[in-house]
Amino acid sequence: METLNVSVWRGNADGAFQTYDVPRHASQTVLDVVTHIQRVLDPTLAYRFACRVGMCGSCAMTINGVARWTCRTHIDKAVRNGNQIEIGPLRNLPVIRDLVTDMREFFDKWAKAKGQFEGGRTRRDDFARVAPDSTDRKMVDAGIECIGCGVCYSSCDVVAWNPDYLGPAALNRAWTLIKDERDIKSIERLRAVAGDAGCHSCHTHMSCTEHCPKQLSPTAGIAGLKRAISLAVLRGTL
Ligand code: SF4
Ligand code: SF4
Ligand code: FES
């Protein structure tokens, strides 16, 4: 049977890679490999997953230096030199242990970017309806599919240079809400993303867009935020 040579990060930020031999199978994913190590070779290995079908966003790791979702990444597409694979925790986030990172600052930044929907209707009102052919809706229909996996955040060099930077996922979320005609907090949200740590810090490197497993474009959303802020300043509403 063919064997994979797998290096896995063990320990916290001061840890090191440890190597395991894992049997190779057809249609095997990176998550299958990690699961094999934890169930068969070393039960102390810590990692995170939930859905295994690309829905929950919890299984992202760094595979051969690239942030990816592991449940939908096939080994055949990830190996180096035929059978080598290096699996580490996501970059730009504190490591709790092994392959598990602390996602708090990632989601705290969604809150800082005012990533919560605020509608103006009460439970006594009828449902708000957004026309399917609305231009604003079409602009962000893809963006709302974000699964919060952190791959874009981990791939962004500006986050690495400036830990306060809100990052691509939080800004993408803010953009989807700015374009939601039911939401009533647009101006507050624009203010939240207009500061030093906001959209103007983006260097348009496109790493987020290149690596997003859902093929979303946070870069386009960030450009939209920059335009919306300029317009609001010109109109004197910001
Ligand atoms: S486009 Fe902006 S948010 Fe995306 S990776 Fe580059 S700097 Fe980061
Ligand atoms: S924008 Fe893409 S890469 Fe970033 S958190 Fe959402 S799904 Fe993941
Ligand atoms: S386990 Fe849910 S997205 Fe991978």
PDB file of N, CA, C and O in Angstrom, residues 30-85:
ATOM      1  N   VAL A  30      -7.593  15.811   2.940  1.00  0.00           N
ATOM      2  CA  VAL A  30      -6.631  16.163   4.000  1.00  0.00           C
ATOM      3  C   VAL A  30      -7.264  15.900   5.367  1.00  0.00           C
ATOM      4  O   VAL A  30      -6.608  15.396   6.288  1.00  0.00           O
ATOM      5  N   LEU A  31      -8.564  16.188   5.485  1.00  0.00           N
ATOM      6  CA  LEU A  31      -9.234  15.933   6.771  1.00  0.00           C
ATOM      7  C   LEU A  31      -9.239  14.433   7.089  1.00  0.00           C
ATOM      8  O   LEU A  31      -9.085  14.049   8.250  1.00  0.00           O
ATOM      9  N   ASP A  32      -9.388  13.588   6.070  1.00  0.00           N
ATOM     10  CA  ASP A  32      -9.314  12.133   6.304  1.00  0.00           C
ATOM     11  C   ASP A  32      -7.952  11.756   6.881  1.00  0.00           C
ATOM     12  O   ASP A  32      -7.854  10.897   7.763  1.00  0.00           O
ATOM     13  N   VAL A  33      -6.900  12.389   6.376  1.00  0.00           N
ATOM     14  CA  VAL A  33      -5.542  12.085   6.837  1.00  0.00           C
ATOM     15  C   VAL A  33      -5.387  12.488   8.303  1.00  0.00           C
ATOM     16  O   VAL A  33      -4.881  11.719   9.137  1.00  0.00           O
ATOM     17  N   VAL A  34      -5.834  13.698   8.626  1.00  0.00           N
ATOM     18  CA  VAL A  34      -5.731  14.184  10.014  1.00  0.00           C
ATOM     19  C   VAL A  34      -6.550  13.275  10.939  1.00  0.00           C
ATOM     20  O   VAL A  34      -6.107  12.902  12.030  1.00  0.00           O
ATOM     21  N   THR A  35      -7.724  12.883  10.483  1.00  0.00           N
ATOM     22  CA  THR A  35      -8.595  12.016  11.290  1.00  0.00           C
ATOM     23  C   THR A  35      -7.923  10.652  11.516  1.00  0.00           C
ATOM     24  O   THR A  35      -7.984  10.099  12.622  1.00  0.00           O
ATOM     25  N   HIS A  36      -7.272  10.130  10.485  1.00  0.00           N
ATOM     26  CA  HIS A  36      -6.566   8.844  10.634  1.00  0.00           C
ATOM     27  C   HIS A  36      -5.480   8.966  11.724  1.00  0.00           C
ATOM     28  O   HIS A  36      -5.358   8.091  12.579  1.00  0.00           O
ATOM     29  N   ILE A  37      -4.719  10.049  11.664  1.00  0.00           N
ATOM     30  CA  ILE A  37      -3.647  10.228  12.658  1.00  0.00           C
ATOM     31  C   ILE A  37      -4.240  10.253  14.067  1.00  0.00           C
ATOM     32  O   ILE A  37      -3.774   9.573  14.982  1.00  0.00           O
ATOM     33  N   GLN A  38      -5.339  11.016  14.230  1.00  0.00           N
ATOM     34  CA  GLN A  38      -5.914  11.171  15.568  1.00  0.00           C
ATOM     35  C   GLN A  38      -6.574   9.880  16.064  1.00  0.00           C
ATOM     36  O   GLN A  38      -6.477   9.522  17.223  1.00  0.00           O
ATOM     37  N   ARG A  39      -7.214   9.140  15.136  1.00  0.00           N
ATOM     38  CA  ARG A  39      -7.950   7.935  15.588  1.00  0.00           C
ATOM     39  C   ARG A  39      -7.065   6.699  15.691  1.00  0.00           C
ATOM     40  O   ARG A  39      -7.334   5.819  16.492  1.00  0.00           O
ATOM     41  N   VAL A  40      -6.009   6.648  14.873  1.00  0.00           N
ATOM     42  CA  VAL A  40      -5.218   5.408  14.811  1.00  0.00           C
ATOM     43  C   VAL A  40      -3.814   5.577  15.410  1.00  0.00           C
ATOM     44  O   VAL A  40      -3.316   4.697  16.107  1.00  0.00           O
ATOM     45  N   LEU A  41      -3.180   6.733  15.154  1.00  0.00           N
ATOM     46  CA  LEU A  41      -1.761   6.856  15.514  1.00  0.00           C
ATOM     47  C   LEU A  41      -1.513   7.659  16.788  1.00  0.00           C
ATOM     48  O   LEU A  41      -0.583   7.368  17.535  1.00  0.00           O
ATOM     49  N   ASP A  42      -2.310   8.708  17.016  1.00  0.00           N
ATOM     50  CA  ASP A  42      -2.028   9.570  18.161  1.00  0.00           C
ATOM     51  C   ASP A  42      -3.292  10.309  18.613  1.00  0.00           C
ATOM     52  O   ASP A  42      -3.625  11.369  18.084  1.00  0.00           O
ATOM     53  N   PRO A  43      -4.004   9.741  19.597  1.00  0.00           N
ATOM     54  CA  PRO A  43      -5.287  10.340  20.021  1.00  0.00           C
ATOM     55  C   PRO A  43      -5.147  11.704  20.672  1.00  0.00           C
ATOM     56  O   PRO A  43      -6.153  12.370  20.936  1.00  0.00           O
ATOM     57  N   THR A  44      -3.908  12.162  20.946  1.00  0.00           N
ATOM     58  CA  THR A  44      -3.761  13.479  21.595  1.00  0.00           C
ATOM     59  C   THR A  44      -3.778  14.625  20.580  1.00  0.00           C
ATOM     60  O   THR A  44      -3.754  15.788  20.965  1.00  0.00           O
ATOM     61  N   LEU A  45      -3.812  14.302  19.287  1.00  0.00           N
ATOM     62  CA  LEU A  45      -3.803  15.374  18.270  1.00  0.00           C
ATOM     63  C   LEU A  45      -5.110  16.174  18.326  1.00  0.00           C
ATOM     64  O   LEU A  45      -6.200  15.604  18.271  1.00  0.00           O
ATOM     65  N   ALA A  46      -4.978  17.514  18.424  1.00  0.00           N
ATOM     66  CA  ALA A  46      -6.167  18.386  18.466  1.00  0.00           C
ATOM     67  C   ALA A  46      -6.407  19.008  17.102  1.00  0.00           C
ATOM     68  O   ALA A  46      -5.482  19.537  16.488  1.00  0.00           O
ATOM     69  N   TYR A  47      -7.637  18.931  16.617  1.00  0.00           N
ATOM     70  CA  TYR A  47      -8.023  19.590  15.363  1.00  0.00           C
ATOM     71  C   TYR A  47      -9.522  19.842  15.414  1.00  0.00           C
ATOM     72  O   TYR A  47     -10.207  19.357  16.317  1.00  0.00           O
ATOM     73  N   ARG A  48     -10.012  20.602  14.431  1.00  0.00           N
ATOM     74  CA  ARG A  48     -11.412  20.990  14.466  1.00  0.00           C
ATOM     75  C   ARG A  48     -12.098  20.631  13.155  1.00  0.00           C
ATOM     76  O   ARG A  48     -11.519  20.840  12.085  1.00  0.00           O
ATOM     77  N   PHE A  49     -13.299  20.128  13.232  1.00  0.00           N
ATOM     78  CA  PHE A  49     -14.139  19.941  12.039  1.00  0.00           C
ATOM     79  C   PHE A  49     -15.567  19.734  12.524  1.00  0.00           C
ATOM     80  O   PHE A  49     -15.783  19.453  13.699  1.00  0.00           O
ATOM     81  N   ALA A  50     -16.523  19.857  11.623  1.00  0.00           N
ATOM     82  CA  ALA A  50     -17.906  19.555  12.014  1.00  0.00           C
ATOM     83  C   ALA A  50     -18.641  18.889  10.850  1.00  0.00           C
ATOM     84  O   ALA A  50     -18.958  17.716  10.911  1.00  0.00           O
ATOM     85  N   CYS A  51     -18.861  19.607   9.763  1.00  0.00           N
ATOM     86  CA  CYS A  51     -19.787  19.098   8.736  1.00  0.00           C
ATOM     87  C   CYS A  51     -19.164  18.104   7.765  1.00  0.00           C
ATOM     88  O   CYS A  51     -19.824  17.223   7.265  1.00  0.00           O
ATOM     89  N   ARG A  52     -17.903  18.238   7.445  1.00  0.00           N
ATOM     90  CA  ARG A  52     -17.168  17.431   6.449  1.00  0.00           C
ATOM     91  C   ARG A  52     -17.664  17.632   5.021  1.00  0.00           C
ATOM     92  O   ARG A  52     -17.322  16.867   4.136  1.00  0.00           O
ATOM     93  N   VAL A  53     -18.531  18.611   4.790  1.00  0.00           N
ATOM     94  CA  VAL A  53     -19.048  18.810   3.427  1.00  0.00           C
ATOM     95  C   VAL A  53     -18.937  20.272   2.975  1.00  0.00           C
ATOM     96  O   VAL A  53     -19.707  20.723   2.129  1.00  0.00           O
ATOM     97  N   GLY A  54     -18.026  21.032   3.542  1.00  0.00           N
ATOM     98  CA  GLY A  54     -17.816  22.394   3.057  1.00  0.00           C
ATOM     99  C   GLY A  54     -18.879  23.386   3.460  1.00  0.00           C
ATOM    100  O   GLY A  54     -19.110  24.374   2.752  1.00  0.00           O
ATOM    101  N   MET A  55     -19.539  23.164   4.595  1.00  0.00           N
ATOM    102  CA  MET A  55     -20.614  24.072   5.007  1.00  0.00           C
ATOM    103  C   MET A  55     -20.276  24.880   6.260  1.00  0.00           C
ATOM    104  O   MET A  55     -20.692  26.022   6.388  1.00  0.00           O
ATOM    105  N   CYS A  56     -19.551  24.271   7.203  1.00  0.00           N
ATOM    106  CA  CYS A  56     -19.427  24.910   8.527  1.00  0.00           C
ATOM    107  C   CYS A  56     -18.232  25.848   8.646  1.00  0.00           C
ATOM    108  O   CYS A  56     -18.218  26.739   9.485  1.00  0.00           O
ATOM    109  N   GLY A  57     -17.196  25.640   7.840  1.00  0.00           N
ATOM    110  CA  GLY A  57     -16.030  26.519   7.869  1.00  0.00           C
ATOM    111  C   GLY A  57     -15.071  26.255   9.012  1.00  0.00           C
ATOM    112  O   GLY A  57     -14.189  27.071   9.283  1.00  0.00           O
ATOM    113  N   SER A  58     -15.198  25.119   9.699  1.00  0.00           N
ATOM    114  CA  SER A  58     -14.362  24.919  10.897  1.00  0.00           C
ATOM    115  C   SER A  58     -13.062  24.159  10.644  1.00  0.00           C
ATOM    116  O   SER A  58     -12.233  24.058  11.545  1.00  0.00           O
ATOM    117  N   CYS A  59     -12.852  23.616   9.447  1.00  0.00           N
ATOM    118  CA  CYS A  59     -11.748  22.665   9.248  1.00  0.00           C
ATOM    119  C   CYS A  59     -10.525  23.274   8.555  1.00  0.00           C
ATOM    120  O   CYS A  59      -9.625  22.542   8.145  1.00  0.00           O
ATOM    121  N   ALA A  60     -10.473  24.608   8.437  1.00  0.00           N
ATOM    122  CA  ALA A  60      -9.380  25.217   7.665  1.00  0.00           C
ATOM    123  C   ALA A  60      -8.031  25.058   8.377  1.00  0.00           C
ATOM    124  O   ALA A  60      -7.943  25.173   9.598  1.00  0.00           O
ATOM    125  N   MET A  61      -7.008  24.763   7.606  1.00  0.00           N
ATOM    126  CA  MET A  61      -5.630  24.607   8.109  1.00  0.00           C
ATOM    127  C   MET A  61      -4.678  25.084   7.020  1.00  0.00           C
ATOM    128  O   MET A  61      -5.108  25.433   5.916  1.00  0.00           O
ATOM    129  N   THR A  62      -3.377  25.077   7.338  1.00  0.00           N
ATOM    130  CA  THR A  62      -2.382  25.461   6.339  1.00  0.00           C
ATOM    131  C   THR A  62      -1.767  24.191   5.757  1.00  0.00           C
ATOM    132  O   THR A  62      -1.137  23.411   6.475  1.00  0.00           O
ATOM    133  N   ILE A  63      -1.969  23.981   4.466  1.00  0.00           N
ATOM    134  CA  ILE A  63      -1.528  22.750   3.802  1.00  0.00           C
ATOM    135  C   ILE A  63      -0.387  23.100   2.855  1.00  0.00           C
ATOM    136  O   ILE A  63      -0.589  23.858   1.901  1.00  0.00           O
ATOM    137  N   ASN A  64       0.771  22.538   3.129  1.00  0.00           N
ATOM    138  CA  ASN A  64       1.964  22.870   2.329  1.00  0.00           C
ATOM    139  C   ASN A  64       2.079  24.382   2.102  1.00  0.00           C
ATOM    140  O   ASN A  64       2.296  24.859   0.979  1.00  0.00           O
ATOM    141  N   GLY A  65       1.878  25.134   3.163  1.00  0.00           N
ATOM    142  CA  GLY A  65       2.071  26.582   3.140  1.00  0.00           C
ATOM    143  C   GLY A  65       0.884  27.390   2.649  1.00  0.00           C
ATOM    144  O   GLY A  65       0.944  28.623   2.619  1.00  0.00           O
ATOM    145  N   VAL A  66      -0.211  26.724   2.279  1.00  0.00           N
ATOM    146  CA  VAL A  66      -1.374  27.446   1.730  1.00  0.00           C
ATOM    147  C   VAL A  66      -2.598  27.166   2.599  1.00  0.00           C
ATOM    148  O   VAL A  66      -2.879  26.005   2.926  1.00  0.00           O
ATOM    149  N   ALA A  67      -3.338  28.244   2.960  1.00  0.00           N
ATOM    150  CA  ALA A  67      -4.551  28.057   3.756  1.00  0.00           C
ATOM    151  C   ALA A  67      -5.645  27.434   2.884  1.00  0.00           C
ATOM    152  O   ALA A  67      -5.904  27.910   1.771  1.00  0.00           O
ATOM    153  N   ARG A  68      -6.283  26.351   3.407  1.00  0.00           N
ATOM    154  CA  ARG A  68      -7.322  25.678   2.621  1.00  0.00           C
ATOM    155  C   ARG A  68      -8.351  25.051   3.559  1.00  0.00           C
ATOM    156  O   ARG A  68      -8.031  24.768   4.715  1.00  0.00           O
ATOM    157  N   TRP A  69      -9.560  24.787   3.045  1.00  0.00           N
ATOM    158  CA  TRP A  69     -10.476  23.951   3.822  1.00  0.00           C
ATOM    159  C   TRP A  69     -10.014  22.517   3.620  1.00  0.00           C
ATOM    160  O   TRP A  69      -9.653  22.115   2.510  1.00  0.00           O
ATOM    161  N   THR A  70      -9.996  21.729   4.683  1.00  0.00           N
ATOM    162  CA  THR A  70      -9.392  20.397   4.558  1.00  0.00           C
ATOM    163  C   THR A  70     -10.399  19.323   4.163  1.00  0.00           C
ATOM    164  O   THR A  70     -10.016  18.314   3.593  1.00  0.00           O
ATOM    165  N   CYS A  71     -11.693  19.555   4.453  1.00  0.00           N
ATOM    166  CA  CYS A  71     -12.660  18.494   4.143  1.00  0.00           C
ATOM    167  C   CYS A  71     -12.940  18.400   2.650  1.00  0.00           C
ATOM    168  O   CYS A  71     -13.425  17.383   2.173  1.00  0.00           O
ATOM    169  N   ARG A  72     -12.633  19.462   1.896  1.00  0.00           N
ATOM    170  CA  ARG A  72     -12.879  19.423   0.453  1.00  0.00           C
ATOM    171  C   ARG A  72     -11.576  19.497  -0.336  1.00  0.00           C
ATOM    172  O   ARG A  72     -11.602  19.734  -1.539  1.00  0.00           O
ATOM    173  N   THR A  73     -10.446  19.318   0.344  1.00  0.00           N
ATOM    174  CA  THR A  73      -9.162  19.341  -0.361  1.00  0.00           C
ATOM    175  C   THR A  73      -8.648  17.913  -0.511  1.00  0.00           C
ATOM    176  O   THR A  73      -8.323  17.249   0.488  1.00  0.00           O
ATOM    177  N   HIS A  74      -8.601  17.432  -1.744  1.00  0.00           N
ATOM    178  CA  HIS A  74      -8.140  16.065  -1.973  1.00  0.00           C
ATOM    179  C   HIS A  74      -6.620  15.994  -1.876  1.00  0.00           C
ATOM    180  O   HIS A  74      -5.912  16.901  -2.314  1.00  0.00           O
ATOM    181  N   ILE A  75      -6.154  14.926  -1.300  1.00  0.00           N
ATOM    182  CA  ILE A  75      -4.721  14.709  -1.132  1.00  0.00           C
ATOM    183  C   ILE A  75      -3.987  14.833  -2.468  1.00  0.00           C
ATOM    184  O   ILE A  75      -2.918  15.448  -2.548  1.00  0.00           O
ATOM    185  N   ASP A  76      -4.563  14.296  -3.507  1.00  0.00           N
ATOM    186  CA  ASP A  76      -3.888  14.319  -4.817  1.00  0.00           C
ATOM    187  C   ASP A  76      -3.567  15.749  -5.257  1.00  0.00           C
ATOM    188  O   ASP A  76      -2.597  15.980  -5.959  1.00  0.00           O
ATOM    189  N   LYS A  77      -4.411  16.713  -4.836  1.00  0.00           N
ATOM    190  CA  LYS A  77      -4.176  18.106  -5.225  1.00  0.00           C
ATOM    191  C   LYS A  77      -3.255  18.822  -4.246  1.00  0.00           C
ATOM    192  O   LYS A  77      -2.806  19.938  -4.502  1.00  0.00           O
ATOM    193  N   ALA A  78      -2.988  18.210  -3.098  1.00  0.00           N
ATOM    194  CA  ALA A  78      -2.238  18.923  -2.052  1.00  0.00           C
ATOM    195  C   ALA A  78      -0.821  18.401  -1.853  1.00  0.00           C
ATOM    196  O   ALA A  78       0.008  19.108  -1.298  1.00  0.00           O
ATOM    197  N   VAL A  79      -0.515  17.171  -2.290  1.00  0.00           N
ATOM    198  CA  VAL A  79       0.804  16.591  -1.973  1.00  0.00           C
ATOM    199  C   VAL A  79       1.936  17.263  -2.741  1.00  0.00           C
ATOM    200  O   VAL A  79       1.736  17.827  -3.812  1.00  0.00           O
ATOM    201  N   ARG A  80       3.141  17.187  -2.130  1.00  0.00           N
ATOM    202  CA  ARG A  80       4.369  17.686  -2.734  1.00  0.00           C
ATOM    203  C   ARG A  80       5.273  16.481  -2.956  1.00  0.00           C
ATOM    204  O   ARG A  80       5.260  15.543  -2.154  1.00  0.00           O
ATOM    205  N   ASN A  81       6.025  16.503  -4.010  1.00  0.00           N
ATOM    206  CA  ASN A  81       6.969  15.406  -4.308  1.00  0.00           C
ATOM    207  C   ASN A  81       6.304  14.030  -4.258  1.00  0.00           C
ATOM    208  O   ASN A  81       6.886  13.060  -3.770  1.00  0.00           O
ATOM    209  N   GLY A  82       5.087  13.961  -4.694  1.00  0.00           N
ATOM    210  CA  GLY A  82       4.429  12.650  -4.814  1.00  0.00           C
ATOM    211  C   GLY A  82       3.737  12.153  -3.567  1.00  0.00           C
ATOM    212  O   GLY A  82       2.648  11.595  -3.632  1.00  0.00           O
ATOM    213  N   ASN A  83       4.352  12.356  -2.354  1.00  0.00           N
ATOM    214  CA  ASN A  83       3.698  11.776  -1.157  1.00  0.00           C
ATOM    215  C   ASN A  83       3.912  12.599   0.122  1.00  0.00           C
ATOM    216  O   ASN A  83       3.661  12.109   1.219  1.00  0.00           O
ATOM    217  N   GLN A  84       4.399  13.852  -0.019  1.00  0.00           N
ATOM    218  CA  GLN A  84       4.678  14.625   1.202  1.00  0.00           C
ATOM    219  C   GLN A  84       3.616  15.690   1.431  1.00  0.00           C
ATOM    220  O   GLN A  84       3.197  16.366   0.477  1.00  0.00           O
ATOM    221  N   ILE A  85       3.255  15.838   2.665  1.00  0.00           N
ATOM    222  CA  ILE A  85       2.270  16.874   2.985  1.00  0.00           C
ATOM    223  C   ILE A  85       2.564  17.445   4.376  1.00  0.00           C
ATOM    224  O   ILE A  85       2.865  16.700   5.306  1.00  0.00           O
TER     225      ILE A  85
END
